[in-house]
Coordinates of C-alpha atoms in Angstrom, one line a residue:
N1023 CA -87.1 -2.3 163.7
F1024 CA -84.3 -4.3 165.6
N1025 CA -86.2 -6.9 167.9
L1026 CA -84.2 -9.6 170.2
N1027 CA -86.6 -12.3 169.7
S1028 CA -87.5 -12.0 166.3
H1029 CA -83.6 -11.7 164.6
S1030 CA -82.4 -14.7 167.4
K1031 CA -85.1 -16.9 165.7
M1032 CA -84.0 -15.7 162.3
A1033 CA -80.2 -16.7 163.4
Y1034 CA -81.9 -19.7 164.6
M1035 CA -83.2 -20.1 161.4
A1036 CA -80.1 -19.7 159.4
S1037 CA -78.3 -22.3 161.2
K1038 CA -80.8 -25.1 160.8
T1039 CA -80.9 -24.2 157.0
S1040 CA -78.0 -24.9 156.4
G1041 CA -77.7 -27.7 159.0
S1042 CA -74.3 -26.1 160.7
T1043 CA -73.3 -25.2 164.1
L1044 CA -73.3 -21.4 164.4
E1045 CA -69.9 -20.5 165.9
K1046 CA -69.4 -17.5 167.5
C1047 CA -66.9 -16.0 165.1
V1048 CA -69.8 -15.9 162.3
I1049 CA -72.6 -14.7 164.3
Q1050 CA -69.9 -11.8 165.3
A1051 CA -68.6 -11.1 161.5
A1052 CA -72.5 -11.3 160.6
A1053 CA -73.0 -8.5 163.5
E1054 CA -70.4 -6.2 162.4
I1055 CA -72.0 -6.3 158.9
A1056 CA -75.1 -5.5 160.1
S1057 CA -74.1 -3.2 162.5
E1058 CA -72.8 -1.1 159.6
H1059 CA -75.8 -1.2 157.6
I1060 CA -77.8 0.2 160.5
D1061 CA -75.2 3.0 161.1
E1062 CA -76.2 3.8 157.4
T1063 CA -80.1 3.2 157.2
G1064 CA -81.2 3.2 161.0
S1065 CA -82.6 -0.4 160.7
V1066 CA -82.1 -3.6 159.2
S1067 CA -85.0 -6.3 158.1
S1068 CA -85.0 -9.9 159.3
E1069 CA -84.7 -11.4 155.7
R1070 CA -81.3 -9.2 155.1
L1071 CA -80.2 -10.2 158.5
A1072 CA -80.7 -13.7 157.9
Q1073 CA -78.7 -13.7 154.4
T1074 CA -75.7 -12.0 156.1
L1075 CA -75.5 -14.9 158.4
Q1076 CA -75.8 -17.2 155.6
D1077 CA -72.9 -15.6 154.2
M1078 CA -70.6 -15.8 157.0
M1079 CA -71.8 -19.6 157.3
Q1080 CA -71.0 -20.1 153.7
I1081 CA -67.3 -18.4 154.2
D1082 CA -66.6 -20.4 156.7
E1083 CA -67.5 -23.7 155.6
H1084 CA -65.6 -23.0 152.3
V1085 CA -62.5 -22.5 154.6
K1086 CA -63.0 -25.5 156.7
K1087 CA -64.1 -27.5 153.3
H1088 CA -60.3 -26.8 152.2
F1089 CA -58.5 -26.5 155.7
P1090 CA -60.2 -29.6 157.6
G1091 CA -60.1 -28.3 161.6
A1092 CA -59.2 -24.7 160.9
L1093 CA -60.2 -22.5 164.1
P1094 CA -60.8 -19.2 164.9
G1095 CA -57.6 -17.3 165.9
S1096 CA -59.4 -17.0 169.4
T1097 CA -60.2 -20.3 169.9
T1098 CA -56.9 -21.8 169.3
L1099 CA -55.4 -19.7 171.4
E1100 CA -57.7 -20.8 174.3
K1101 CA -57.4 -24.4 173.0
C1102 CA -53.5 -24.5 173.0
A1103 CA -53.4 -23.0 176.4
S1104 CA -55.2 -25.3 178.1
A1105 CA -53.8 -28.2 176.2
I1106 CA -50.4 -27.2 177.4
G1107 CA -51.3 -26.3 181.2
K1108 CA -51.8 -29.7 181.7
Y1109 CA -47.7 -29.8 181.4
G1110 CA -47.0 -27.0 183.6
L1111 CA -46.6 -24.1 180.7
D1112 CA -47.8 -21.0 181.8
A1113 CA -47.3 -17.1 181.2
E1114 CA -44.3 -16.9 183.5
N1115 CA -42.5 -19.8 182.7
T1116 CA -42.4 -20.3 179.1
L1117 CA -41.0 -18.1 176.5
Y1118 CA -42.5 -17.7 172.9
A1119 CA -41.4 -17.8 169.4
Q1120 CA -43.0 -17.5 166.2
S1121 CA -42.0 -18.1 162.5
V1122 CA -44.1 -16.4 160.3
C1123 CA -44.4 -14.1 157.3
P1124 CA -43.6 -10.3 158.1
D1125 CA -46.7 -9.7 155.9
E1126 CA -48.4 -6.9 157.9
I1127 CA -51.7 -8.8 157.4
N1128 CA -50.1 -11.8 159.8
H1129 CA -49.7 -9.4 162.5
E1130 CA -53.2 -7.0 163.1
E1131 CA -54.7 -7.0 166.1
G1132 CA -56.5 -10.3 167.0
D1133 CA -54.5 -12.5 164.6
V1134 CA -53.2 -15.7 166.0
T1135 CA -49.6 -14.4 166.2
N1136 CA -50.7 -10.9 167.7
L1137 CA -53.0 -13.3 170.7
F1138 CA -50.2 -15.4 171.2
S1139 CA -47.5 -12.6 171.9
T1140 CA -50.3 -10.7 173.9
H1141 CA -50.8 -13.6 176.1
L1142 CA -47.3 -14.6 176.4
G1143 CA -45.8 -11.4 177.0
K1144 CA -42.8 -11.3 174.6
V1145 CA -42.0 -13.0 171.2
F1146 CA -38.7 -13.8 169.5
H1147 CA -39.2 -13.5 165.7
L1148 CA -37.6 -16.6 163.9
G1149 CA -38.8 -16.3 160.5
G1150 CA -38.9 -14.4 157.3
L1151 CA -40.7 -14.6 153.8
A1152 CA -43.4 -17.5 154.0
G1153 CA -43.0 -18.4 157.5
I1154 CA -39.9 -20.0 156.5
P1155 CA -37.5 -20.1 160.1
F1156 CA -34.5 -18.4 158.4
T1157 CA -32.9 -17.2 161.5
G1158 CA -31.6 -21.1 161.8
I1159 CA -30.0 -22.9 164.2
T1160 CA -27.9 -19.8 165.6
G1161 CA -31.5 -18.1 165.4
F1162 CA -33.0 -20.9 167.5
K1163 CA -30.0 -20.8 169.7
A1164 CA -30.3 -16.8 170.6
F1165 CA -34.0 -17.7 171.5
S1166 CA -33.3 -20.9 173.9
G1167 CA -30.9 -19.2 175.7
H1168 CA -33.7 -16.7 176.7
V1169 CA -35.6 -19.3 178.5
P1170 CA -36.8 -18.5 182.1
D1171 CA -34.9 -20.9 185.0
N1172 CA -36.6 -24.0 184.5
G1173 CA -39.1 -22.8 182.2
H1174 CA -40.2 -24.0 178.4
L1175 CA -40.4 -22.8 175.1
F1176 CA -43.2 -22.4 172.7
I1177 CA -42.5 -22.0 169.2
L1178 CA -45.6 -21.0 166.5
Q1179 CA -44.4 -21.7 162.7
A1180 CA -46.8 -21.0 159.9
P1181 CA -46.9 -19.9 156.2
H1182 CA -50.1 -17.6 155.3
I1183 CA -52.7 -17.7 152.7
G1184 CA -55.1 -14.6 151.5
L1185 CA -58.6 -15.4 151.2
T1186 CA -61.2 -13.1 149.8
A1187 CA -65.0 -12.3 149.8
S1188 CA -65.9 -13.8 147.1
G1189 CA -63.8 -17.0 148.1
Q1190 CA -60.5 -17.0 146.4
F1191 CA -57.6 -18.7 148.2
G1192 CA -54.5 -16.8 147.3
K1193 CA -55.3 -13.6 147.1
Y1194 CA -56.2 -10.6 149.9
S1195 CA -58.0 -7.2 149.9
R1196 CA -55.4 -4.8 151.9
D1197 CA -56.8 -2.1 152.8
G1198 CA -56.2 1.1 150.7
K1199 CA -55.9 -0.8 147.6
E1200 CA -58.6 -1.6 145.2
A1201 CA -57.1 -4.5 143.6
E1202 CA -56.9 -7.4 145.3
D1203 CA -53.3 -8.9 145.7
A1204 CA -51.3 -12.5 146.5
A1205 CA -51.2 -13.4 149.6
C1206 CA -48.9 -14.8 150.3
G1207 CA -46.7 -12.8 147.9
A1208 CA -43.8 -14.8 148.2
A1209 CA -44.9 -18.2 147.6
C1210 CA -47.3 -17.3 144.8
G1211 CA -44.4 -15.4 143.4
A1212 CA -42.2 -18.6 143.5
F1213 CA -45.0 -20.5 141.8
T1214 CA -45.5 -18.5 139.1
H1215 CA -41.7 -18.1 138.9
C1216 CA -41.5 -21.9 138.2
C1217 CA -44.0 -22.7 136.7
A1218 CA -42.8 -20.0 134.0
H1219 CA -39.9 -22.0 133.6
N1220 CA -37.1 -18.8 134.4
K1221 CA -33.8 -19.8 135.9
I1222 CA -34.1 -21.1 139.5
L1223 CA -30.5 -21.3 141.2
H1224 CA -29.3 -24.1 143.4
G1225 CA -26.3 -24.9 145.6
A1226 CA -23.5 -22.7 145.2
D1227 CA -25.1 -20.0 143.3
L1228 CA -28.1 -20.0 145.4
A1229 CA -25.8 -19.2 148.4
D1230 CA -24.1 -16.2 146.7
D1231 CA -27.5 -14.4 146.3
V1232 CA -27.1 -13.0 149.3
F1233 CA -29.1 -9.5 148.9
D1234 CA -32.4 -12.0 147.8
Y1235 CA -31.5 -15.2 149.4
Q1236 CA -34.7 -16.0 151.2
M1237 CA -36.9 -15.7 148.1
Q1238 CA -34.2 -17.8 145.8
F1239 CA -34.5 -20.2 148.8
I1240 CA -38.3 -20.2 148.5
I1241 CA -38.0 -20.6 144.7
S1242 CA -35.5 -23.6 144.8
E1243 CA -37.9 -25.6 147.2
I1244 CA -41.3 -24.7 145.6
D1245 CA -39.4 -26.3 142.2
K1246 CA -39.5 -29.6 143.4
V1247 CA -43.4 -29.7 144.2
T1248 CA -44.1 -27.4 141.1
N1249 CA -45.9 -30.6 139.2
V1250 CA -47.4 -31.9 142.6
I1251 CA -49.2 -28.3 142.9
N1252 CA -50.2 -28.2 138.9
M1253 CA -51.9 -31.8 139.5
K1254 CA -54.5 -30.0 141.2
K1255 CA -57.5 -28.9 138.9
T1256 CA -59.2 -26.1 140.3
E1257 CA -57.2 -22.3 141.2
N1258 CA -58.3 -22.9 144.7
E1259 CA -57.1 -26.2 144.9
K1260 CA -53.8 -25.2 143.9
Q1261 CA -53.2 -22.4 146.4
V1262 CA -54.5 -25.0 149.0
E1263 CA -51.6 -27.2 148.0
L1264 CA -49.2 -24.3 147.5
V1265 CA -49.7 -23.3 151.5
M1266 CA -49.6 -26.8 152.3
Q1267 CA -45.9 -27.7 150.9
T1268 CA -44.9 -24.3 152.1
Q1269 CA -45.5 -25.3 155.6
R1270 CA -43.4 -28.7 154.7
I1271 CA -40.5 -26.5 153.8
G1272 CA -40.8 -24.2 156.9
K1273 CA -41.6 -27.0 159.5
N1274 CA -38.8 -29.1 157.6
M1275 CA -36.1 -26.4 158.5
L1276 CA -37.5 -25.7 162.1
D1277 CA -37.1 -29.4 162.5
H1278 CA -33.3 -29.2 161.3
C1279 CA -32.9 -25.8 163.7
V1280 CA -34.6 -27.0 167.5
S1281 CA -33.4 -29.3 170.2
T1282 CA -34.5 -30.1 174.1
D1283 CA -30.8 -29.2 174.3
F1284 CA -31.4 -25.5 176.2
P1285 CA -31.0 -24.6 180.0
G1286 CA -33.2 -26.0 182.7
H1287 CA -35.4 -28.9 182.7
G1288 CA -38.5 -27.5 180.7
H1289 CA -40.2 -28.8 177.3
L1290 CA -40.2 -27.8 173.7
V1291 CA -43.8 -27.0 172.4
V1292 CA -44.0 -26.6 168.5
L1293 CA -47.1 -25.5 167.3
S1294 CA -47.2 -25.8 163.2
G1295 CA -49.9 -25.2 160.6
I1296 CA -51.5 -22.3 158.4
Q1297 CA -52.6 -19.0 158.9
I1298 CA -55.8 -18.0 156.9
N1299 CA -56.1 -14.2 156.1
M1300 CA -59.9 -14.2 156.0
P1301 CA -62.0 -11.4 154.4
R1302 CA -63.0 -9.0 157.1
P1303 CA -64.8 -8.9 159.2
F1304 CA -64.0 -12.1 160.0
E1305 CA -61.0 -12.5 162.9
D1306 CA -58.3 -14.7 161.0
Y1307 CA -58.3 -18.4 161.3
F1308 CA -55.2 -20.7 162.2
C1309 CA -55.3 -24.9 160.8
P1310 CA -53.6 -26.5 163.3
L1311 CA -51.5 -29.3 161.4
V1312 CA -48.6 -30.1 163.9
F1313 CA -48.8 -29.4 167.7
E1314 CA -46.7 -31.7 170.5
L1315 CA -44.3 -31.4 173.2
R1316 CA -41.0 -32.6 172.7
K1317 CA -39.4 -33.8 176.6
R1318 CA -35.7 -33.9 177.3
N1319 CA -35.6 -37.8 177.1
G1320 CA -36.8 -38.1 173.5
E1321 CA -40.9 -38.6 174.1
V1322 CA -43.0 -36.7 172.0
V1323 CA -46.5 -36.1 173.0
N1324 CA -48.7 -35.5 169.7
L1325 CA -51.2 -32.8 171.1
L1326 CA -53.0 -32.2 167.9
P1327 CA -56.4 -34.0 169.3
E1328 CA -56.3 -31.6 172.1
L1329 CA -57.3 -28.7 169.1
E1330 CA -59.9 -30.9 167.7
T1331 CA -63.7 -29.0 167.0
T1332 CA -66.4 -29.6 169.7
P1333 CA -69.1 -27.8 169.1
N1334 CA -71.2 -26.5 171.5
K1335 CA -69.4 -27.5 174.2
P1336 CA -68.5 -24.4 176.4
S1337 CA -65.2 -23.8 177.7
N1338 CA -63.7 -24.0 181.1
V1339 CA -61.1 -21.9 180.3
R1340 CA -60.7 -18.1 181.5
R1341 CA -57.6 -15.4 181.3
N1342 CA -56.0 -15.4 184.5
K1343 CA -54.4 -11.9 186.0
S1344 CA -51.3 -12.5 183.3
G1345 CA -53.2 -12.8 180.4
F1346 CA -52.7 -16.3 179.7
F1347 CA -55.6 -18.9 180.2
K1348 CA -55.8 -21.2 182.5
T1349 CA -58.2 -24.2 184.0
S1350 CA -58.2 -25.8 186.7
D1351 CA -56.0 -23.5 189.2
E1352 CA -58.2 -20.6 188.3
K1353 CA -61.5 -22.2 188.9
S1354 CA -62.8 -19.8 191.3
E1355 CA -62.0 -16.6 188.6
A1356 CA -64.3 -19.0 186.2
Q1357 CA -67.0 -19.8 188.7
A1358 CA -67.2 -15.8 189.4
Q1359 CA -67.6 -15.2 185.5
E1360 CA -70.1 -18.2 185.1
E1361 CA -71.9 -16.5 187.8
E1362 CA -72.1 -12.9 186.9
E1363 CA -72.9 -14.2 183.0
E1364 CA -75.8 -15.8 184.6
E1365 CA -76.8 -12.6 186.5
E1366 CA -76.8 -10.8 183.3
T1367 CA -79.4 -13.7 181.3
K1368 CA -81.6 -13.2 184.8
S1369 CA -81.8 -9.4 184.4
V1370 CA -82.5 -9.7 180.2
A1371 CA -85.4 -11.8 181.2
K1372 CA -86.8 -9.5 184.0
G1373 CA -87.2 -7.0 181.0
K1374 CA -84.2 -4.5 182.1
K1375 CA -83.7 -2.2 179.8
E1376 CA -80.1 -2.0 178.5
K1377 CA -78.0 -0.9 175.8
R1378 CA -76.7 -3.6 174.2
N1379 CA -74.4 -3.8 171.1
L1380 CA -75.2 -6.5 168.4
F1381 CA -72.8 -9.0 169.1
N1382 CA -74.6 -9.7 172.0
I1383 CA -78.3 -9.4 170.2
F1384 CA -76.9 -12.2 167.9
Y1385 CA -75.4 -14.6 170.1

């Protein structure tokens, strides 16, 4: 039997047992697993529910141990939008570009790439393999030339790393494939190539390889840090260091390509970090490493503190009609939604029987 009170207590007990705060995405993942079990068997026991919650919490804690500051993609969007909104950026006046790996697992519904492009309306692609901005200076000039009159630019740059349900970084379980495989395949392949002491192209030889230039460039750059990566003890630590080094390679190229010399008087915002392909049914996470706003006068505003986690602090950020998030200038809509939520809570308290999905029951 599925009982609201008993299972709410089990969720609370699970969170207290681990000493962690239950995040929305953790509960949602556990709810989806429990829902599948109910579809198959017709019920779920309190013990099984508690264990499922514990399992999902352990995955969340595992990610944050290796990637401190990692956030669910939806939370990343919400916090970013709130931060840049203070500087006048919104969906109507901001043009969005992303430099992420073309791997299909980075562009699924609910991924941070999908969320940003959906809420900002359009996307200009700057990236190639491993999220490195291979379109270069010309790519940025083309992108920045499309900026709205007196508008702003927002760039997301990130390599990615897969995570299996067993906690292994650098691998991912893809739909339709029994065996797990590498993610990011390009970064992992480059590292393997370097560790095997295979031939590495440099200089003119690298430039002449027009049919596989991107991969050869990644190999040549990873070769410079292979010893640093191999200093790590465990395979997970090596994979984490690999993606961190890949992020530095991509961010360094991006810094050489972008500028605030574009039409109008707007700002340039750069968000760079690690896209984490989470095992299903989790939504993907994002670990922000750089979040900065560059002004025309050369001033750079560090916005990274805006993305720090604040457990149990309710957000006042809501979607506006354009799909983007706003705060102060959308108070009436936020208040309306809060009132609607209060009414729903009251109706449940009065004992109204209504069909609820498992996520509502958990949360």
